[in-house]
mmCIF file of C-alpha atoms and ligand atoms in Angstrom:
data_model
loop_
_atom_site.group_PDB
_atom_site.id
_atom_site.type_symbol
_atom_site.label_atom_id
_atom_site.label_comp_id
_atom_site.label_asym_id
_atom_site.label_seq_id
_atom_site.Cartn_x
_atom_site.Cartn_y
_atom_site.Cartn_z
ATOM 1 C CA MET A 1 -68.360 -58.848 53.556
ATOM 2 C CA PRO A 2 -68.907 -58.782 49.684
ATOM 3 C CA ASN A 3 -72.799 -59.188 48.831
ATOM 4 C CA LEU A 4 -73.748 -61.742 46.036
ATOM 5 C CA SER A 5 -73.308 -59.551 43.443
ATOM 6 C CA THR A 6 -70.140 -58.743 44.391
ATOM 7 C CA LEU A 7 -69.066 -62.483 44.576
ATOM 8 C CA ASP A 8 -70.236 -62.895 41.206
ATOM 9 C CA ARG A 9 -68.057 -60.432 39.647
ATOM 10 C CA ARG A 10 -65.048 -61.493 41.857
ATOM 11 C CA HIS A 11 -62.092 -62.934 39.984
ATOM 12 C CA PHE A 12 -59.826 -65.526 42.269
ATOM 13 C CA MET A 13 -56.913 -64.436 40.414
ATOM 14 C CA SER A 14 -54.859 -64.217 43.338
ATOM 15 C CA GLY A 15 -52.514 -66.998 42.359
ATOM 16 C CA CYS A 16 -51.745 -64.553 39.433
ATOM 17 C CA ALA A 17 -48.788 -62.929 40.416
ATOM 18 C CA VAL A 18 -47.496 -60.022 37.994
ATOM 19 C CA VAL A 19 -49.798 -59.249 34.857
ATOM 20 C CA ALA A 20 -48.258 -57.107 32.334
ATOM 21 C CA GLY A 21 -49.708 -54.589 29.727
ATOM 22 C CA VAL A 22 -49.547 -52.023 27.157
ATOM 23 C CA ALA A 23 -48.833 -48.491 28.767
ATOM 24 C CA LEU A 24 -47.785 -45.668 26.819
ATOM 25 C CA THR A 25 -44.885 -43.159 27.520
ATOM 26 C CA SER A 26 -45.048 -39.255 27.224
ATOM 27 C CA SER A 27 -44.062 -39.583 24.010
ATOM 28 C CA GLY A 28 -47.000 -41.565 23.103
ATOM 29 C CA ARG A 29 -44.713 -45.162 22.304
ATOM 30 C CA ALA A 30 -46.223 -47.992 23.647
ATOM 31 C CA VAL A 31 -43.901 -49.924 26.605
ATOM 32 C CA ALA A 32 -44.504 -53.400 28.237
ATOM 33 C CA GLN A 33 -46.318 -52.305 31.692
ATOM 34 C CA GLU A 34 -45.555 -54.764 34.837
ATOM 35 C CA SER A 35 -48.411 -54.429 37.361
ATOM 36 C CA LYS A 36 -48.179 -55.694 40.870
ATOM 37 C CA PRO A 37 -50.838 -58.614 42.157
ATOM 38 C CA LEU A 38 -54.318 -56.775 43.448
ATOM 39 C CA PRO A 39 -54.071 -55.980 47.284
ATOM 40 C CA ALA A 40 -56.442 -58.124 49.202
ATOM 41 C CA TYR A 41 -59.427 -55.538 49.742
ATOM 42 C CA VAL A 42 -59.635 -55.147 45.977
ATOM 43 C CA ASP A 43 -59.128 -58.463 44.948
ATOM 44 C CA TRP A 44 -62.055 -58.549 43.235
ATOM 45 C CA LYS A 45 -60.835 -56.003 40.476
ATOM 46 C CA ARG A 46 -60.230 -57.524 36.754
ATOM 47 C CA PRO A 47 -56.434 -57.738 37.281
ATOM 48 C CA GLU A 48 -56.190 -57.315 33.460
ATOM 49 C CA ALA A 49 -57.660 -54.341 33.568
ATOM 50 C CA MET A 50 -55.566 -52.720 36.083
ATOM 51 C CA ILE A 51 -51.832 -51.166 36.501
ATOM 52 C CA VAL A 52 -51.327 -51.733 40.472
ATOM 53 C CA HIS A 53 -49.077 -48.746 41.364
ATOM 54 C CA SER A 54 -49.039 -49.542 44.943
ATOM 55 C CA ASN A 55 -51.677 -50.848 47.693
ATOM 56 C CA ASN A 56 -53.518 -47.812 47.437
ATOM 57 C CA THR A 57 -53.734 -47.002 43.805
ATOM 58 C CA LEU A 58 -54.713 -48.545 40.849
ATOM 59 C CA GLU A 59 -55.557 -47.606 37.506
ATOM 60 C CA THR A 60 -57.526 -48.524 35.076
ATOM 61 C CA ARG A 61 -55.503 -49.739 32.016
ATOM 62 C CA ARG A 62 -56.526 -47.123 28.805
ATOM 63 C CA GLU A 63 -57.261 -50.573 26.599
ATOM 64 C CA ALA A 64 -59.810 -51.592 29.266
ATOM 65 C CA PHE A 65 -62.041 -48.495 28.749
ATOM 66 C CA GLY A 66 -63.286 -49.808 25.981
ATOM 67 C CA THR A 67 -66.411 -48.585 24.423
ATOM 68 C CA SER A 68 -68.476 -48.501 27.621
ATOM 69 C CA LEU A 69 -70.571 -45.753 28.537
ATOM 70 C CA LEU A 70 -70.163 -46.955 32.121
ATOM 71 C CA THR A 71 -67.127 -48.044 33.988
ATOM 72 C CA PRO A 72 -67.762 -51.422 35.696
ATOM 73 C CA GLU A 73 -66.689 -51.021 39.569
ATOM 74 C CA ASP A 74 -64.395 -53.987 38.847
ATOM 75 C CA LYS A 75 -62.318 -51.911 36.566
ATOM 76 C CA LEU A 76 -62.580 -48.659 38.212
ATOM 77 C CA TYR A 77 -59.383 -46.412 39.381
ATOM 78 C CA ILE A 78 -59.032 -46.686 43.045
ATOM 79 C CA ARG A 79 -56.988 -44.272 45.249
ATOM 80 C CA ASN A 80 -56.994 -44.033 49.031
ATOM 81 C CA ASN A 81 -54.422 -41.366 50.581
ATOM 82 C CA ILE A 82 -54.769 -43.284 53.823
ATOM 83 C CA THR A 83 -55.880 -46.890 54.706
ATOM 84 C CA ALA A 84 -59.308 -47.907 53.861
ATOM 85 C CA PRO A 85 -61.203 -48.547 57.240
ATOM 86 C CA SER A 86 -62.574 -52.303 58.098
ATOM 87 C CA GLU A 87 -65.163 -53.976 56.156
ATOM 88 C CA ALA A 88 -66.838 -54.571 59.232
ATOM 89 C CA ILE A 89 -68.598 -50.978 58.336
ATOM 90 C CA VAL A 90 -70.400 -52.022 55.273
ATOM 91 C CA LYS A 91 -71.540 -55.156 57.471
ATOM 92 C CA ASP A 92 -75.123 -52.996 58.428
ATOM 93 C CA ARG A 93 -75.052 -50.604 55.723
ATOM 94 C CA ASP A 94 -78.086 -48.794 56.537
ATOM 95 C CA ALA A 95 -76.765 -48.422 60.527
ATOM 96 C CA TRP A 96 -74.095 -46.241 59.054
ATOM 97 C CA GLU A 97 -74.477 -42.412 60.327
ATOM 98 C CA VAL A 98 -73.439 -39.195 58.938
ATOM 99 C CA SER A 99 -73.357 -36.030 61.205
ATOM 100 C CA ILE A 100 -75.211 -32.940 59.283
ATOM 101 C CA GLU A 101 -73.718 -30.026 60.570
ATOM 102 C CA GLY A 102 -73.515 -26.249 59.639
ATOM 103 C CA VAL A 103 -77.280 -26.024 59.723
ATOM 104 C CA ALA A 104 -80.395 -24.978 61.709
ATOM 105 C CA LYS A 105 -80.873 -28.580 63.160
ATOM 106 C CA PRO A 106 -77.848 -30.090 63.155
ATOM 107 C CA ARG A 107 -78.120 -33.995 63.787
ATOM 108 C CA LYS A 108 -76.926 -37.552 63.052
ATOM 109 C CA LEU A 109 -78.544 -39.427 60.132
ATOM 110 C CA THR A 110 -78.245 -43.130 59.677
ATOM 111 C CA VAL A 111 -78.102 -44.113 55.985
ATOM 112 C CA GLY A 112 -81.535 -46.069 56.610
ATOM 113 C CA GLU A 113 -82.959 -42.714 57.109
ATOM 114 C CA LEU A 114 -81.726 -40.782 54.583
ATOM 115 C CA LYS A 115 -82.641 -43.256 52.076
ATOM 116 C CA GLN A 116 -86.320 -42.373 53.026
ATOM 117 C CA MET A 117 -85.901 -38.609 52.498
ATOM 118 C CA GLY A 118 -84.772 -38.515 48.990
ATOM 119 C CA LEU A 119 -83.787 -40.126 45.508
ATOM 120 C CA THR A 120 -81.602 -39.301 43.152
ATOM 121 C CA THR A 121 -79.091 -40.020 40.453
ATOM 122 C CA VAL A 122 -76.379 -38.954 38.640
ATOM 123 C CA VAL A 123 -73.450 -40.347 36.032
ATOM 124 C CA MET A 124 -70.469 -38.906 36.461
ATOM 125 C CA VAL A 125 -66.841 -38.702 35.634
ATOM 126 C CA LEU A 126 -64.473 -39.263 39.064
ATOM 127 C CA GLN A 127 -61.440 -38.285 38.248
ATOM 128 C CA CYS A 128 -57.952 -38.054 40.283
ATOM 129 C CA SER A 129 -56.985 -34.571 40.264
ATOM 130 C CA GLY A 130 -53.446 -36.300 39.352
ATOM 131 C CA ASN A 131 -54.648 -37.993 36.239
ATOM 132 C CA GLY A 132 -52.376 -37.779 33.480
ATOM 133 C CA ARG A 133 -49.693 -36.650 35.896
ATOM 134 C CA ALA A 134 -46.846 -38.882 34.211
ATOM 135 C CA PHE A 135 -47.301 -36.810 31.018
ATOM 136 C CA PHE A 136 -45.856 -33.464 32.801
ATOM 137 C CA ASP A 137 -41.989 -33.051 31.615
ATOM 138 C CA HIS A 138 -40.960 -31.797 35.398
ATOM 139 C CA LYS A 139 -41.221 -35.137 36.316
ATOM 140 C CA PRO A 140 -43.931 -34.349 39.616
ATOM 141 C CA SER A 141 -43.532 -36.680 42.363
ATOM 142 C CA GLY A 142 -46.420 -38.924 42.997
ATOM 143 C CA THR A 143 -48.043 -41.497 41.146
ATOM 144 C CA GLN A 144 -47.431 -42.082 37.795
ATOM 145 C CA TRP A 145 -51.059 -41.410 36.493
ATOM 146 C CA GLN A 146 -51.304 -42.215 32.842
ATOM 147 C CA VAL A 147 -55.364 -41.951 31.636
ATOM 148 C CA GLY A 148 -56.718 -44.419 33.895
ATOM 149 C CA ALA A 149 -57.059 -42.730 37.424
ATOM 150 C CA ALA A 150 -60.594 -41.916 35.897
ATOM 151 C CA GLY A 151 -64.009 -43.367 35.134
ATOM 152 C CA CYS A 152 -67.402 -42.651 34.535
ATOM 153 C CA VAL A 153 -70.336 -44.186 36.937
ATOM 154 C CA SER A 154 -73.753 -43.890 38.198
ATOM 155 C CA TRP A 155 -74.205 -42.826 41.918
ATOM 156 C CA THR A 156 -77.972 -43.161 43.811
ATOM 157 C CA GLY A 157 -78.575 -41.381 46.795
ATOM 158 C CA VAL A 158 -80.442 -38.312 48.402
ATOM 159 C CA PRO A 159 -79.539 -34.768 47.170
ATOM 160 C CA LEU A 160 -77.685 -32.811 50.277
ATOM 161 C CA LYS A 161 -79.959 -30.212 49.243
ATOM 162 C CA THR A 162 -82.937 -32.160 50.361
ATOM 163 C CA VAL A 163 -81.439 -32.942 54.138
ATOM 164 C CA VAL A 164 -80.094 -29.464 54.406
ATOM 165 C CA GLU A 165 -83.923 -28.300 53.456
ATOM 166 C CA ALA A 166 -84.998 -31.134 56.382
ATOM 167 C CA LEU A 167 -82.808 -29.717 58.798
ATOM 168 C CA GLY A 168 -84.257 -25.915 58.542
ATOM 169 C CA GLY A 169 -81.432 -24.923 55.956
ATOM 170 C CA PRO A 170 -78.061 -23.961 56.098
ATOM 171 C CA ALA A 171 -76.614 -21.879 59.291
ATOM 172 C CA ALA A 172 -75.688 -18.414 58.597
ATOM 173 C CA GLY A 173 -72.540 -17.595 57.144
ATOM 174 C CA ALA A 174 -72.446 -21.117 55.745
ATOM 175 C CA GLU A 175 -69.739 -20.822 52.468
ATOM 176 C CA TYR A 176 -68.419 -24.096 52.103
ATOM 177 C CA VAL A 177 -69.517 -28.216 51.956
ATOM 178 C CA THR A 178 -66.695 -29.601 54.232
ATOM 179 C CA GLY A 179 -67.215 -33.524 54.174
ATOM 180 C CA THR A 180 -64.869 -35.462 56.482
ATOM 181 C CA GLY A 181 -63.975 -39.424 55.751
ATOM 182 C CA GLY A 182 -64.391 -42.056 58.104
ATOM 183 C CA GLU A 183 -61.237 -43.626 58.209
ATOM 184 C CA THR A 184 -59.810 -44.359 61.451
ATOM 185 C CA MET A 185 -57.228 -41.974 62.574
ATOM 186 C CA PRO A 186 -53.655 -43.708 63.877
ATOM 187 C CA ALA A 187 -52.313 -42.904 67.399
ATOM 188 C CA GLY A 188 -49.450 -40.568 67.921
ATOM 189 C CA ILE A 189 -50.139 -38.514 64.708
ATOM 190 C CA ASP A 190 -51.622 -35.423 64.567
ATOM 191 C CA PRO A 191 -55.125 -35.924 62.851
ATOM 192 C CA LYS A 192 -54.932 -32.676 60.727
ATOM 193 C CA THR A 193 -52.082 -34.318 58.802
ATOM 194 C CA ILE A 194 -53.661 -37.311 57.459
ATOM 195 C CA LEU A 195 -57.443 -36.660 57.706
ATOM 196 C CA VAL A 196 -59.518 -36.440 54.521
ATOM 197 C CA GLU A 197 -61.675 -33.516 54.688
ATOM 198 C CA ARG A 198 -62.249 -31.840 51.683
ATOM 199 C CA SER A 199 -64.368 -28.279 51.232
ATOM 200 C CA VAL A 200 -65.804 -27.437 48.315
ATOM 201 C CA PRO A 201 -67.593 -23.469 47.537
ATOM 202 C CA ILE A 202 -71.312 -23.705 48.903
ATOM 203 C CA LYS A 203 -72.742 -23.149 45.497
ATOM 204 C CA ALA A 204 -71.827 -27.265 44.885
ATOM 205 C CA LEU A 205 -74.610 -27.685 46.973
ATOM 206 C CA ASP A 206 -77.058 -27.401 44.167
ATOM 207 C CA SER A 207 -75.665 -30.619 42.943
ATOM 208 C CA ILE A 208 -73.923 -32.811 45.977
ATOM 209 C CA ILE A 209 -75.292 -36.281 46.386
ATOM 210 C CA LEU A 210 -75.040 -38.481 49.656
ATOM 211 C CA ALA A 211 -74.454 -41.536 47.565
ATOM 212 C CA TRP A 212 -74.895 -45.262 48.673
ATOM 213 C CA GLU A 213 -75.141 -47.119 45.547
ATOM 214 C CA LEU A 214 -72.729 -47.185 42.326
ATOM 215 C CA ASN A 215 -73.486 -48.571 39.176
ATOM 216 C CA GLY A 216 -76.810 -49.569 40.924
ATOM 217 C CA GLU A 217 -75.402 -51.863 43.793
ATOM 218 C CA PRO A 218 -74.292 -51.121 47.341
ATOM 219 C CA ILE A 219 -70.900 -48.966 47.064
ATOM 220 C CA SER A 220 -68.168 -51.110 47.813
ATOM 221 C CA LEU A 221 -66.204 -50.363 50.846
ATOM 222 C CA ALA A 222 -63.059 -49.293 48.381
ATOM 223 C CA HIS A 223 -64.864 -47.040 46.891
ATOM 224 C CA GLY A 224 -66.681 -45.488 49.341
ATOM 225 C CA GLY A 225 -69.415 -47.666 51.068
ATOM 226 C CA PRO A 226 -71.860 -47.285 52.987
ATOM 227 C CA LEU A 227 -71.852 -43.525 52.276
ATOM 228 C CA ARG A 228 -70.152 -41.061 49.579
ATOM 229 C CA MET A 229 -70.205 -37.592 49.219
ATOM 230 C CA ILE A 230 -70.596 -37.248 45.596
ATOM 231 C CA VAL A 231 -69.578 -33.831 43.979
ATOM 232 C CA PRO A 232 -70.364 -33.656 40.363
ATOM 233 C CA GLY A 233 -67.911 -32.236 37.962
ATOM 234 C CA TYR A 234 -65.049 -31.597 41.101
ATOM 235 C CA THR A 235 -61.589 -33.782 41.026
ATOM 236 C CA GLY A 236 -61.650 -37.272 42.565
ATOM 237 C CA VAL A 237 -60.285 -35.915 46.080
ATOM 238 C CA ASN A 238 -63.688 -33.847 46.814
ATOM 239 C CA ASN A 239 -65.683 -36.836 46.746
ATOM 240 C CA VAL A 240 -65.039 -38.130 50.209
ATOM 241 C CA LYS A 241 -65.907 -42.045 51.029
ATOM 242 C CA TYR A 242 -67.032 -43.163 54.028
ATOM 243 C CA VAL A 243 -68.645 -39.760 54.928
ATOM 244 C CA LYS A 244 -69.024 -39.186 58.359
ATOM 245 C CA THR A 245 -69.132 -35.713 58.741
ATOM 246 C CA VAL A 246 -70.854 -32.946 56.708
ATOM 247 C CA ASN A 247 -70.473 -29.491 57.420
ATOM 248 C CA LEU A 248 -71.728 -26.146 55.820
ATOM 249 C CA SER A 249 -68.763 -24.458 57.302
ATOM 250 C CA GLU A 250 -67.678 -20.757 57.149
ATOM 251 C CA LYS A 251 -64.628 -21.695 56.584
ATOM 252 C CA PRO A 252 -62.646 -24.480 54.490
ATOM 253 C CA SER A 253 -61.131 -27.452 56.345
ATOM 254 C CA ASP A 254 -57.618 -26.613 58.247
ATOM 255 C CA ALA A 255 -56.747 -30.191 57.739
ATOM 256 C CA ARG A 256 -53.266 -30.380 55.262
ATOM 257 C CA ILE A 257 -55.379 -32.217 52.457
ATOM 258 C CA GLN A 258 -57.151 -28.433 52.128
ATOM 259 C CA ALA A 259 -55.002 -26.281 53.755
ATOM 260 C CA SER A 260 -51.896 -26.865 51.579
ATOM 261 C CA ARG A 261 -52.037 -30.119 49.479
ATOM 262 C CA TYR A 262 -54.407 -30.608 46.106
ATOM 263 C CA ARG A 263 -53.667 -26.652 45.115
ATOM 264 C CA MET A 264 -52.626 -25.552 41.711
ATOM 265 C CA VAL A 265 -48.674 -24.135 42.822
ATOM 266 C CA PRO A 266 -46.706 -22.783 40.496
ATOM 267 C CA LEU A 267 -43.307 -24.704 39.711
ATOM 268 C CA GLY A 268 -40.636 -24.023 42.275
ATOM 269 C CA GLU A 269 -43.310 -22.512 44.509
ATOM 270 C CA LYS A 270 -44.273 -23.571 47.844
ATOM 271 C CA ALA A 271 -48.202 -24.260 48.483
ATOM 272 C CA GLY A 272 -49.985 -20.847 49.583
ATOM 273 C CA PRO A 273 -53.468 -20.322 50.592
ATOM 274 C CA ASP A 274 -54.023 -18.186 47.311
ATOM 275 C CA ASP A 275 -53.063 -20.806 45.082
ATOM 276 C CA PRO A 276 -56.535 -22.640 43.600
ATOM 277 C CA SER A 277 -57.925 -25.831 45.361
ATOM 278 C CA VAL A 278 -58.398 -28.406 42.364
ATOM 279 C CA TRP A 279 -62.154 -27.906 42.506
ATOM 280 C CA GLU A 280 -63.814 -27.932 39.031
ATOM 281 C CA MET A 281 -62.860 -29.585 36.525
ATOM 282 C CA GLU A 282 -61.858 -28.902 32.746
ATOM 283 C CA VAL A 283 -62.844 -30.561 29.576
ATOM 284 C CA LYS A 284 -60.628 -33.509 28.425
ATOM 285 C CA SER A 285 -60.584 -36.563 26.089
ATOM 286 C CA TRP A 286 -58.284 -39.017 25.106
ATOM 287 C CA ILE A 287 -57.820 -42.073 22.640
ATOM 288 C CA THR A 288 -58.414 -45.636 23.812
ATOM 289 C CA SER A 289 -58.518 -47.389 20.269
ATOM 290 C CA PRO A 290 -56.041 -48.079 18.570
ATOM 291 C CA LEU A 291 -53.034 -47.451 20.625
ATOM 292 C CA THR A 292 -50.180 -49.039 18.847
ATOM 293 C CA THR A 293 -50.634 -50.820 16.047
ATOM 294 C CA ALA A 294 -53.397 -50.845 13.115
ATOM 295 C CA LYS A 295 -53.884 -52.368 9.606
ATOM 296 C CA ALA A 296 -53.976 -49.920 7.072
ATOM 297 C CA GLY A 297 -57.613 -49.178 5.334
ATOM 298 C CA GLU A 298 -60.767 -47.671 7.103
ATOM 299 C CA VAL A 299 -59.996 -47.808 11.280
ATOM 300 C CA GLN A 300 -62.528 -47.060 13.626
ATOM 301 C CA ILE A 301 -60.701 -44.687 15.857
ATOM 302 C CA THR A 302 -62.678 -44.609 19.410
ATOM 303 C CA GLY A 303 -62.200 -42.258 22.978
ATOM 304 C CA LEU A 304 -63.781 -40.865 25.769
ATOM 305 C CA ALA A 305 -64.459 -37.265 25.871
ATOM 306 C CA PHE A 306 -66.025 -35.409 28.878
ATOM 307 C CA GLY A 307 -66.531 -31.401 29.518
ATOM 308 C CA GLY A 308 -66.204 -31.739 33.756
ATOM 309 C CA ILE A 309 -67.691 -29.173 35.063
ATOM 310 C CA ASN A 310 -69.642 -28.327 32.074
ATOM 311 C CA ALA A 311 -71.357 -30.649 29.592
ATOM 312 C CA ILE A 312 -69.352 -31.684 26.328
ATOM 313 C CA GLU A 313 -70.044 -30.271 23.049
ATOM 314 C CA GLY A 314 -67.941 -32.256 20.477
ATOM 315 C CA VAL A 315 -64.759 -33.642 20.065
ATOM 316 C CA GLU A 316 -62.315 -33.719 17.385
ATOM 317 C CA VAL A 317 -59.647 -36.408 16.034
ATOM 318 C CA SER A 318 -56.311 -35.708 14.166
ATOM 319 C CA THR A 319 -54.404 -38.553 13.044
ATOM 320 C CA ASP A 320 -51.344 -36.205 11.769
ATOM 321 C CA GLY A 321 -50.363 -34.970 15.470
ATOM 322 C CA GLY A 322 -52.969 -31.898 15.096
ATOM 323 C CA LYS A 323 -52.126 -30.214 11.749
ATOM 324 C CA THR A 324 -55.505 -31.567 10.344
ATOM 325 C CA TRP A 325 -58.947 -32.277 12.343
ATOM 326 C CA GLU A 326 -62.109 -34.292 11.929
ATOM 327 C CA LYS A 327 -65.130 -34.120 13.671
ATOM 328 C CA ALA A 328 -65.866 -37.504 15.576
ATOM 329 C CA GLU A 329 -69.079 -38.895 16.464
ATOM 330 C CA PHE A 330 -70.536 -39.300 19.864
ATOM 331 C CA ILE A 331 -71.753 -43.279 20.582
ATOM 332 C CA GLY A 332 -74.959 -44.069 22.347
ATOM 333 C CA PRO A 333 -77.190 -41.729 24.571
ATOM 334 C CA ASP A 334 -76.135 -38.355 26.135
ATOM 335 C CA LEU A 335 -75.844 -39.418 30.102
ATOM 336 C CA GLY A 336 -75.736 -35.994 31.160
ATOM 337 C CA ARG A 337 -73.852 -32.868 31.926
ATOM 338 C CA TYR A 338 -71.297 -34.875 34.277
ATOM 339 C CA ALA A 339 -70.531 -37.903 32.080
ATOM 340 C CA TRP A 340 -68.471 -38.633 29.530
ATOM 341 C CA ARG A 341 -69.271 -39.443 26.106
ATOM 342 C CA PRO A 342 -67.390 -42.107 23.734
ATOM 343 C CA PHE A 343 -66.824 -41.152 20.461
ATOM 344 C CA VAL A 344 -65.255 -42.875 17.017
ATOM 345 C CA LEU A 345 -64.381 -41.445 13.815
ATOM 346 C CA ALA A 346 -63.491 -43.739 10.910
ATOM 347 C CA ALA A 347 -60.446 -42.977 9.465
ATOM 348 C CA ASN A 348 -58.664 -44.040 6.467
ATOM 349 C CA LEU A 349 -55.090 -44.830 7.416
ATOM 350 C CA LYS A 350 -52.229 -45.038 5.133
ATOM 351 C CA ALA A 351 -49.067 -47.353 6.357
ATOM 352 C CA GLY A 352 -46.576 -45.506 8.503
ATOM 353 C CA GLU A 353 -46.052 -43.703 12.078
ATOM 354 C CA HIS A 354 -49.539 -41.707 12.965
ATOM 355 C CA LEU A 355 -49.921 -39.302 16.135
ATOM 356 C CA ILE A 356 -53.368 -40.070 16.542
ATOM 357 C CA VAL A 357 -54.849 -37.172 19.384
ATOM 358 C CA SER A 358 -57.992 -35.546 20.084
ATOM 359 C CA ARG A 359 -59.431 -32.127 21.192
ATOM 360 C CA ALA A 360 -62.469 -31.891 23.089
ATOM 361 C CA THR A 361 -65.060 -28.723 23.418
ATOM 362 C CA ASP A 362 -67.217 -27.985 26.335
ATOM 363 C CA SER A 363 -70.835 -26.476 26.550
ATOM 364 C CA GLU A 364 -68.701 -22.896 27.348
ATOM 365 C CA GLY A 365 -66.868 -23.316 24.195
ATOM 366 C CA ARG A 366 -63.559 -23.905 26.335
ATOM 367 C CA VAL A 367 -61.588 -26.237 23.922
ATOM 368 C CA GLN A 368 -58.609 -28.504 25.476
ATOM 369 C CA PRO A 369 -55.660 -26.872 25.242
ATOM 370 C CA ARG A 370 -52.076 -28.182 22.993
ATOM 371 C CA ASP A 371 -49.894 -28.195 26.402
ATOM 372 C CA MET A 372 -50.956 -28.002 30.086
ATOM 373 C CA LYS A 373 -49.291 -25.406 31.882
ATOM 374 C CA PRO A 374 -47.009 -27.295 34.023
ATOM 375 C CA ASN A 375 -47.779 -26.875 38.153
ATOM 376 C CA ALA A 376 -45.588 -28.222 41.195
ATOM 377 C CA SER A 377 -47.886 -31.412 42.020
ATOM 378 C CA GLY A 378 -48.612 -32.274 38.397
ATOM 379 C CA TYR A 379 -52.374 -31.657 38.699
ATOM 380 C CA ASN A 380 -55.561 -31.425 36.242
ATOM 381 C CA HIS A 381 -53.181 -32.520 33.044
ATOM 382 C CA ASN A 382 -55.499 -31.851 30.144
ATOM 383 C CA GLY A 383 -52.988 -31.441 26.970
ATOM 384 C CA TRP A 384 -54.281 -32.926 24.065
ATOM 385 C CA LEU A 385 -50.638 -33.452 22.571
ATOM 386 C CA LYS A 386 -49.383 -35.606 25.610
ATOM 387 C CA HIS A 387 -52.407 -37.548 25.408
ATOM 388 C CA GLY A 388 -51.823 -38.805 22.030
ATOM 389 C CA VAL A 389 -50.867 -41.842 20.832
ATOM 390 C CA THR A 390 -48.424 -43.142 18.128
ATOM 391 C CA VAL A 391 -49.767 -46.104 15.961
ATOM 392 C CA LYS A 392 -48.073 -48.019 13.666
ATOM 393 C CA VAL A 393 -50.129 -48.616 10.638
ATOM 394 C CA SER A 394 -48.736 -51.703 7.944
HETATM 395 N N1 MTE B 1 -62.203 -41.203 52.978
HETATM 396 C C1 MTE B 1 -61.516 -40.615 51.847
HETATM 397 N N2 MTE B 1 -61.923 -40.398 50.888
HETATM 398 C C2 MTE B 1 -61.655 -40.166 49.242
HETATM 399 C C3 MTE B 1 -60.035 -40.332 49.716
HETATM 400 C C4 MTE B 1 -59.605 -41.023 50.642
HETATM 401 O O1 MTE B 1 -58.202 -41.289 50.373
HETATM 402 N N3 MTE B 1 -60.533 -41.259 51.903
HETATM 403 N N4 MTE B 1 -59.272 -40.088 48.130
HETATM 404 C C5 MTE B 1 -59.724 -39.248 47.716
HETATM 405 C C6 MTE B 1 -59.190 -39.147 46.213
HETATM 406 S S1 MTE B 1 -57.706 -38.333 45.907
HETATM 407 C C7 MTE B 1 -59.857 -39.770 45.094
HETATM 408 S S2 MTE B 1 -58.747 -39.270 43.269
HETATM 409 C C8 MTE B 1 -60.991 -40.355 45.069
HETATM 410 C C9 MTE B 1 -60.629 -41.991 44.988
HETATM 411 O O2 MTE B 1 -61.844 -42.338 44.641
HETATM 412 P P1 MTE B 1 -61.813 -44.438 44.004
HETATM 413 O O3 MTE B 1 -60.990 -44.673 44.944
HETATM 414 O O4 MTE B 1 -63.655 -44.597 44.413
HETATM 415 O O5 MTE B 1 -61.687 -44.626 42.864
HETATM 416 O O6 MTE B 1 -61.124 -40.653 46.407
HETATM 417 C C10 MTE B 1 -61.020 -39.456 47.190
HETATM 418 N N5 MTE B 1 -61.958 -39.563 48.406
HETATM 419 MO MO1 MO B 2 -57.099 -38.159 43.935
#
């Protein structure tokens, strides 16, 4: 099952039943957050870094991001819409086949063959469209993600465009890139109701990667190995794990996950085909330290900022709930348009309660809004106020 390096990263903590940590309510107050034990298929995650919402939903604790440019795989969030396939599919990774359709010469290619067709790396924020759902006032149902259904990781693979060109280019009329997940469909259920099959506009073909490495190692099964379709700048759901078909299709998928789920639906309404799909990500940032308490005097306030589909341009921090702002400094190298940048502001904090917030701006001049307009399912929250933290300084 796991390779040697995965074994190195394993933390045999299965005896550790419940982990407690600090979480923040939507008002920014800290509460103790209980967590279930790690599910067996991801028992190599760092238990102290994760909030286990369920078997299929684990988020990174806010304090666990630290100031790292890249999120280690053993701290990266997990979201499975259905049960992951068996470990058998990563036994012989190079033998995994993906069917490329909607091209002049459609055919199946193994990962081994893809590896000889081209090579590139992208550093990218992977973020669930439901990240921040817990901050909506209307209490949408679904996993109550705070900030940790996101991470910044590097993906290595072949540009999809290179593969498509090698197969004679897109078929006439191609409008979408549709990726299908390799989960086994249980008998007795209409596959379209649970199949993870997502379509993105064909313009994304310029940046899509068929990836076999995450942070320089073979992608674990949990994160989509042996092969994952990576769509930089698009929300998590569009990044199809264990991808088995890539189709340059005329129409978007009619699977439920595309046809009616994962759409920006006005409150109180039912999803319709005209409601926008969750595709491109918006500019966003949040504070990572301090989160609860600090000593009066100079404090290094840190956080993470990214532009989503655009590059991040700058970020400001306020220690008075948004009345006054100061420009923060990015830390370390710029890892590209789709990566996040850790930031720091040295602030002189006086004793008392401070509502610390951050507000990012992308390369197109789009600024994080104060409030996120609610939508039925609680997607894409990037409002800076609710992402703030109340810190007791003494
Ligand atoms: N095949 C497949 N791909 C999938 C999913 C899935 O359940 N199956 N979940 C999607 C969703 S909703 C998200 S947020 C991301 C989560 O990726 P991660 O578990 O590697 O963090 O994968 C996406 N791709
Ligand atoms: Mo997601």
